[in-house]
């Protein structure tokens, strides 16, 4: 299983960020599978953003829910995260990750390398 | 401010055991056995160490390789609203940041603030 994030490295304040997670080794049409997005501001803790499940169920961080949209394209093996109204505090490394099968926890066993997104005018 | 509270730092000498705590509430750790632990080395993506409070993931998923598996030196537990990660036989390579996460009544995932482990 591998995952890789792609998207812009620099966005301006108020713009919309679109990140793509391209994965291999699993299918998002298989029961129990899910992909999540997590970010980490420089020197700060991990922050969970969103999850999308094989059945198209979607969950969002309550504090960011109004700004996030997560979608999947099973034919392309991709998950897309959109975040609106970007602000400099959103500067972070953004990771996508595969949810571990067979556990009750929404924990992540495979991660992409991450992509650093800076927000600045 | 993270929903789960971890000590900012812990330290230990090689060969010793250390424990990192992760304190939540009755809305998360106290009500669900869905606590996970991650290790993160500088500049790297996190690595899953423990799921479901005390399970090493290599024992759950037949497809899990998780960077060659998780050492049995890492163990997890829970008591009330607090989860703990114990690392026994501390090694220099264990020096890293550690994060807990839990299911909550409001969200499937919330992370702790992270703990920096220093091996003296």
Short mmCIF file of C-alpha atoms in Angstrom, two decimals:
data_model
loop_
_atom_site.label_atom_id
_atom_site.label_comp_id
_atom_site.label_asym_id
_atom_site.label_seq_id
_atom_site.Cartn_x
_atom_site.Cartn_y
_atom_site.Cartn_z
CA UNK A 1 0.00 0.00 0.00
CA UNK A 2 1.27 3.45 -0.93
CA UNK A 3 -0.27 6.91 -0.83
CA UNK A 4 0.99 10.23 -2.14
CA UNK A 5 -0.36 13.73 -1.72
CA UNK A 6 -0.24 16.34 -4.46
CA UNK A 7 -1.36 19.93 -4.84
CA UNK A 8 -0.12 23.50 -4.63
CA UNK A 9 2.74 24.36 -2.31
CA UNK A 10 1.60 27.98 -1.96
CA UNK A 11 -1.87 29.47 -1.79
CA UNK A 12 -3.03 32.99 -1.04
CA UNK A 13 -5.28 33.92 1.87
CA UNK A 14 -9.00 33.45 1.12
CA UNK A 15 -8.22 31.03 -1.72
CA UNK A 16 -9.44 27.44 -1.88
CA UNK A 17 -6.96 24.60 -1.46
CA UNK A 18 -7.44 21.39 -3.39
CA UNK A 19 -5.27 18.39 -2.49
CA UNK A 20 -5.27 15.01 -4.18
CA UNK A 21 -4.29 11.72 -2.58
CA UNK A 22 -3.34 9.07 -5.13
CA UNK A 23 -3.05 5.59 -3.71
CA UNK A 24 -2.28 2.02 -4.73
CA UNK A 25 -2.49 -1.39 -3.15
CA UNK A 26 -6.12 -1.16 -2.08
CA UNK A 27 -9.50 -0.12 -3.42
CA UNK A 28 -11.88 2.37 -1.87
CA UNK A 29 -14.75 0.29 -3.17
CA UNK A 30 -13.83 -2.58 -0.81
CA UNK A 31 -15.88 -2.87 2.37
CA UNK A 32 -14.22 -1.44 5.48
CA UNK A 33 -11.70 0.70 3.63
CA UNK A 34 -11.30 4.40 4.37
CA UNK A 35 -8.85 7.21 3.67
CA UNK A 36 -8.26 10.18 5.92
CA UNK A 37 -6.52 13.54 5.84
CA UNK A 38 -4.40 14.80 8.71
CA UNK A 39 -2.32 17.96 8.90
CA UNK A 40 0.54 19.21 11.02
CA UNK A 41 1.52 22.86 11.33
CA UNK A 42 5.28 23.44 11.69
CA UNK A 43 6.38 22.35 15.15
CA UNK A 44 2.82 21.53 16.17
CA UNK A 45 0.71 18.46 16.83
CA UNK A 46 -1.20 16.31 14.37
CA UNK A 47 -4.71 17.48 13.55
CA UNK A 48 -7.28 15.18 11.97
CA UNK A 49 -9.31 16.78 9.17
CA UNK A 50 -11.57 14.32 7.37
CA UNK A 51 -12.34 10.68 6.57
CA UNK A 52 -14.10 9.07 3.64
CA UNK A 53 -15.28 5.47 3.79
CA UNK A 54 -15.83 2.87 1.10
CA UNK A 55 -19.60 3.46 1.23
CA UNK A 56 -19.10 7.22 0.68
CA UNK A 57 -19.80 8.03 4.32
CA UNK A 58 -17.86 11.18 5.19
CA UNK A 59 -16.73 12.56 8.53
CA UNK A 60 -15.18 15.94 9.26
CA UNK A 61 -13.38 17.65 12.09
CA UNK A 62 -16.11 19.60 13.93
CA UNK A 63 -13.93 22.72 14.09
CA UNK A 64 -13.27 22.76 10.32
CA UNK A 65 -16.41 21.12 8.98
CA UNK A 66 -17.74 24.26 7.32
CA UNK A 67 -14.58 24.61 5.22
CA UNK A 68 -13.90 21.02 4.16
CA UNK A 69 -15.15 18.72 1.44
CA UNK A 70 -13.77 15.21 0.89
CA UNK A 71 -14.56 13.15 -2.19
CA UNK A 72 -13.35 9.95 -3.79
CA UNK A 73 -12.84 8.72 -7.33
CA UNK A 74 -12.60 4.95 -7.13
CA UNK A 75 -11.84 4.64 -10.86
CA UNK A 76 -8.71 6.74 -10.41
CA UNK A 77 -7.83 5.50 -6.90
CA UNK A 78 -7.87 9.07 -5.63
CA UNK A 79 -9.28 11.04 -2.73
CA UNK A 80 -9.60 14.81 -2.97
CA UNK A 81 -9.75 17.25 -0.06
CA UNK A 82 -10.97 20.79 -0.60
CA UNK A 83 -10.48 23.47 2.03
CA UNK A 84 -12.01 26.89 1.51
CA UNK A 85 -11.03 30.32 2.79
CA UNK A 86 -7.39 29.50 3.48
CA UNK A 87 -5.57 31.50 6.15
CA UNK A 88 -1.89 31.69 7.14
CA UNK A 89 -2.70 29.53 10.19
CA UNK A 90 -3.54 26.72 7.75
CA UNK A 91 0.12 26.52 6.77
CA UNK A 92 1.00 22.90 7.44
CA UNK A 93 2.12 19.57 6.08
CA UNK A 94 -0.94 17.75 4.85
CA UNK A 95 -0.98 13.94 4.98
CA UNK A 96 -3.37 11.40 3.56
CA UNK A 97 -3.50 7.99 5.21
CA UNK A 98 -5.13 4.57 4.89
CA UNK A 99 -7.40 3.49 7.72
CA UNK A 100 -6.37 0.21 9.35
CA UNK A 101 -8.65 -2.69 8.47
CA UNK A 102 -9.99 -4.97 11.14
CA UNK A 103 -9.89 -2.65 14.11
CA UNK A 104 -12.55 -0.63 15.84
CA UNK A 105 -10.38 2.47 15.90
CA UNK A 106 -10.18 4.86 12.99
CA UNK A 107 -6.40 4.56 13.10
CA UNK A 108 -4.04 4.99 10.17
CA UNK A 109 -1.53 2.33 9.23
CA UNK A 110 -0.16 3.68 5.98
CA UNK A 111 0.68 7.33 5.39
CA UNK A 112 1.77 9.40 2.44
CA UNK A 113 4.98 11.39 2.73
CA UNK A 114 3.01 14.60 3.21
CA UNK A 115 2.93 17.83 1.27
CA UNK A 116 3.79 21.22 2.75
CA UNK A 117 1.26 23.91 1.96
CA UNK A 118 2.10 27.52 2.78
CA UNK A 119 -0.52 30.23 2.93
CA UNK A 120 0.83 33.67 2.20
CA UNK A 121 0.08 36.68 0.08
CA UNK B 1 -5.88 23.25 22.30
CA UNK B 2 -5.94 19.47 21.83
CA UNK B 3 -8.80 17.47 23.25
CA UNK B 4 -6.38 14.87 24.62
CA UNK B 5 -3.67 15.95 27.04
CA UNK B 6 -0.15 14.54 26.87
CA UNK B 7 2.99 15.61 28.74
CA UNK B 8 5.13 17.82 26.55
CA UNK B 9 8.23 15.76 27.18
CA UNK B 10 9.53 12.63 28.85
CA UNK B 11 13.01 11.17 29.05
CA UNK B 12 14.75 7.96 29.96
CA UNK B 13 18.04 6.17 29.71
CA UNK B 14 18.75 3.25 27.40
CA UNK B 15 17.33 0.03 28.76
CA UNK B 16 14.82 1.75 31.03
CA UNK B 17 11.04 1.77 30.66
CA UNK B 18 9.01 4.93 30.24
CA UNK B 19 5.28 5.63 30.14
CA UNK B 20 3.51 8.39 28.24
CA UNK B 21 0.04 9.32 29.41
CA UNK B 22 -2.88 10.58 27.36
CA UNK B 23 -5.74 12.07 29.35
CA UNK B 24 -9.19 12.61 27.92
CA UNK B 25 -12.72 12.63 29.27
CA UNK B 26 -15.78 10.43 29.56
CA UNK B 27 -16.69 11.59 26.04
CA UNK B 28 -13.68 9.94 24.49
CA UNK B 29 -11.10 7.70 26.18
CA UNK B 30 -13.37 6.96 29.11
CA UNK B 31 -16.18 5.58 26.96
CA UNK B 32 -14.46 3.90 24.03
CA UNK B 33 -11.65 1.38 23.63
CA UNK B 34 -10.53 3.15 20.47
CA UNK B 35 -7.20 4.65 21.47
CA UNK B 36 -4.26 4.61 19.08
CA UNK B 37 -0.62 5.61 19.44
CA UNK B 38 1.78 6.91 16.80
CA UNK B 39 5.53 7.49 16.66
CA UNK B 40 6.92 10.30 14.52
CA UNK B 41 10.57 10.93 13.79
CA UNK B 42 11.60 14.42 12.59
CA UNK B 43 10.62 15.07 9.00
CA UNK B 44 8.82 11.75 8.68
CA UNK B 45 5.21 10.65 8.54
CA UNK B 46 3.77 9.13 11.71
CA UNK B 47 3.93 5.38 12.25
CA UNK B 48 1.08 3.47 13.90
CA UNK B 49 2.24 1.62 17.02
CA UNK B 50 -0.93 0.64 18.89
CA UNK B 51 -4.65 0.56 18.07
CA UNK B 52 -7.72 -0.31 20.10
CA UNK B 53 -5.90 0.63 23.34
CA UNK B 54 -3.48 -2.29 23.44
CA UNK B 55 -3.27 -4.05 20.08
CA UNK B 56 -0.23 -3.96 17.89
CA UNK B 57 -1.56 -3.58 14.35
CA UNK B 58 0.57 -6.33 12.89
CA UNK B 59 -1.64 -8.76 14.74
CA UNK B 60 -4.84 -7.43 13.17
CA UNK B 61 -4.29 -6.81 9.49
CA UNK B 62 -2.83 -9.51 7.32
CA UNK B 63 -1.72 -6.77 4.96
CA UNK B 64 -0.06 -4.61 7.57
CA UNK B 65 3.66 -4.30 7.20
CA UNK B 66 3.99 -1.00 9.02
CA UNK B 67 7.65 -0.49 8.36
CA UNK B 68 8.59 -4.04 9.31
CA UNK B 69 6.08 -4.35 12.12
CA UNK B 70 5.88 -2.95 15.62
CA UNK B 71 8.24 -4.11 18.35
CA UNK B 72 6.68 -5.80 21.38
CA UNK B 73 8.62 -3.26 23.46
CA UNK B 74 5.66 -0.98 22.82
CA UNK B 75 2.49 -1.66 24.80
CA UNK B 76 -0.71 0.24 25.51
CA UNK B 77 -3.24 0.31 28.32
CA UNK B 78 -6.15 2.34 29.65
CA UNK B 79 -7.61 3.22 33.01
CA UNK B 80 -10.65 5.45 33.24
CA UNK B 81 -10.14 8.55 31.12
CA UNK B 82 -6.39 8.02 30.72
CA UNK B 83 -4.54 5.87 28.21
CA UNK B 84 -0.86 5.04 28.45
CA UNK B 85 1.93 3.97 26.14
CA UNK B 86 4.80 2.09 27.72
CA UNK B 87 8.12 1.61 25.99
CA UNK B 88 10.36 -0.98 27.61
CA UNK B 89 14.06 -1.51 26.99
CA UNK B 90 14.45 2.03 25.74
CA UNK B 91 16.70 2.40 22.69
CA UNK B 92 18.27 5.43 21.05
CA UNK B 93 16.04 4.93 18.00
CA UNK B 94 12.96 5.41 20.19
CA UNK B 95 13.75 9.12 20.47
CA UNK B 96 10.82 10.70 18.63
CA UNK B 97 7.48 12.43 19.11
CA UNK B 98 4.55 10.29 20.23
CA UNK B 99 0.87 11.04 19.67
CA UNK B 100 -2.25 9.42 21.04
CA UNK B 101 -5.62 9.55 19.33
CA UNK B 102 -9.11 8.51 20.32
CA UNK B 103 -12.64 8.19 19.05
CA UNK B 104 -14.88 10.84 20.59
CA UNK B 105 -18.57 11.37 20.90
CA UNK B 106 -18.28 14.20 18.35
CA UNK B 107 -15.68 12.89 15.95
CA UNK B 108 -14.04 9.60 14.92
CA UNK B 109 -10.53 10.95 15.52
CA UNK B 110 -8.91 13.46 17.83
CA UNK B 111 -5.18 13.64 18.48
CA UNK B 112 -3.29 14.53 21.60
CA UNK B 113 -0.82 17.39 21.76
CA UNK B 114 2.18 15.08 21.40
CA UNK B 115 5.06 14.08 23.67
CA UNK B 116 8.73 14.43 22.84
CA UNK B 117 10.73 11.46 24.08
CA UNK B 118 14.40 12.05 24.76
CA UNK B 119 16.74 9.10 25.24
CA UNK B 120 19.49 10.29 27.54
#
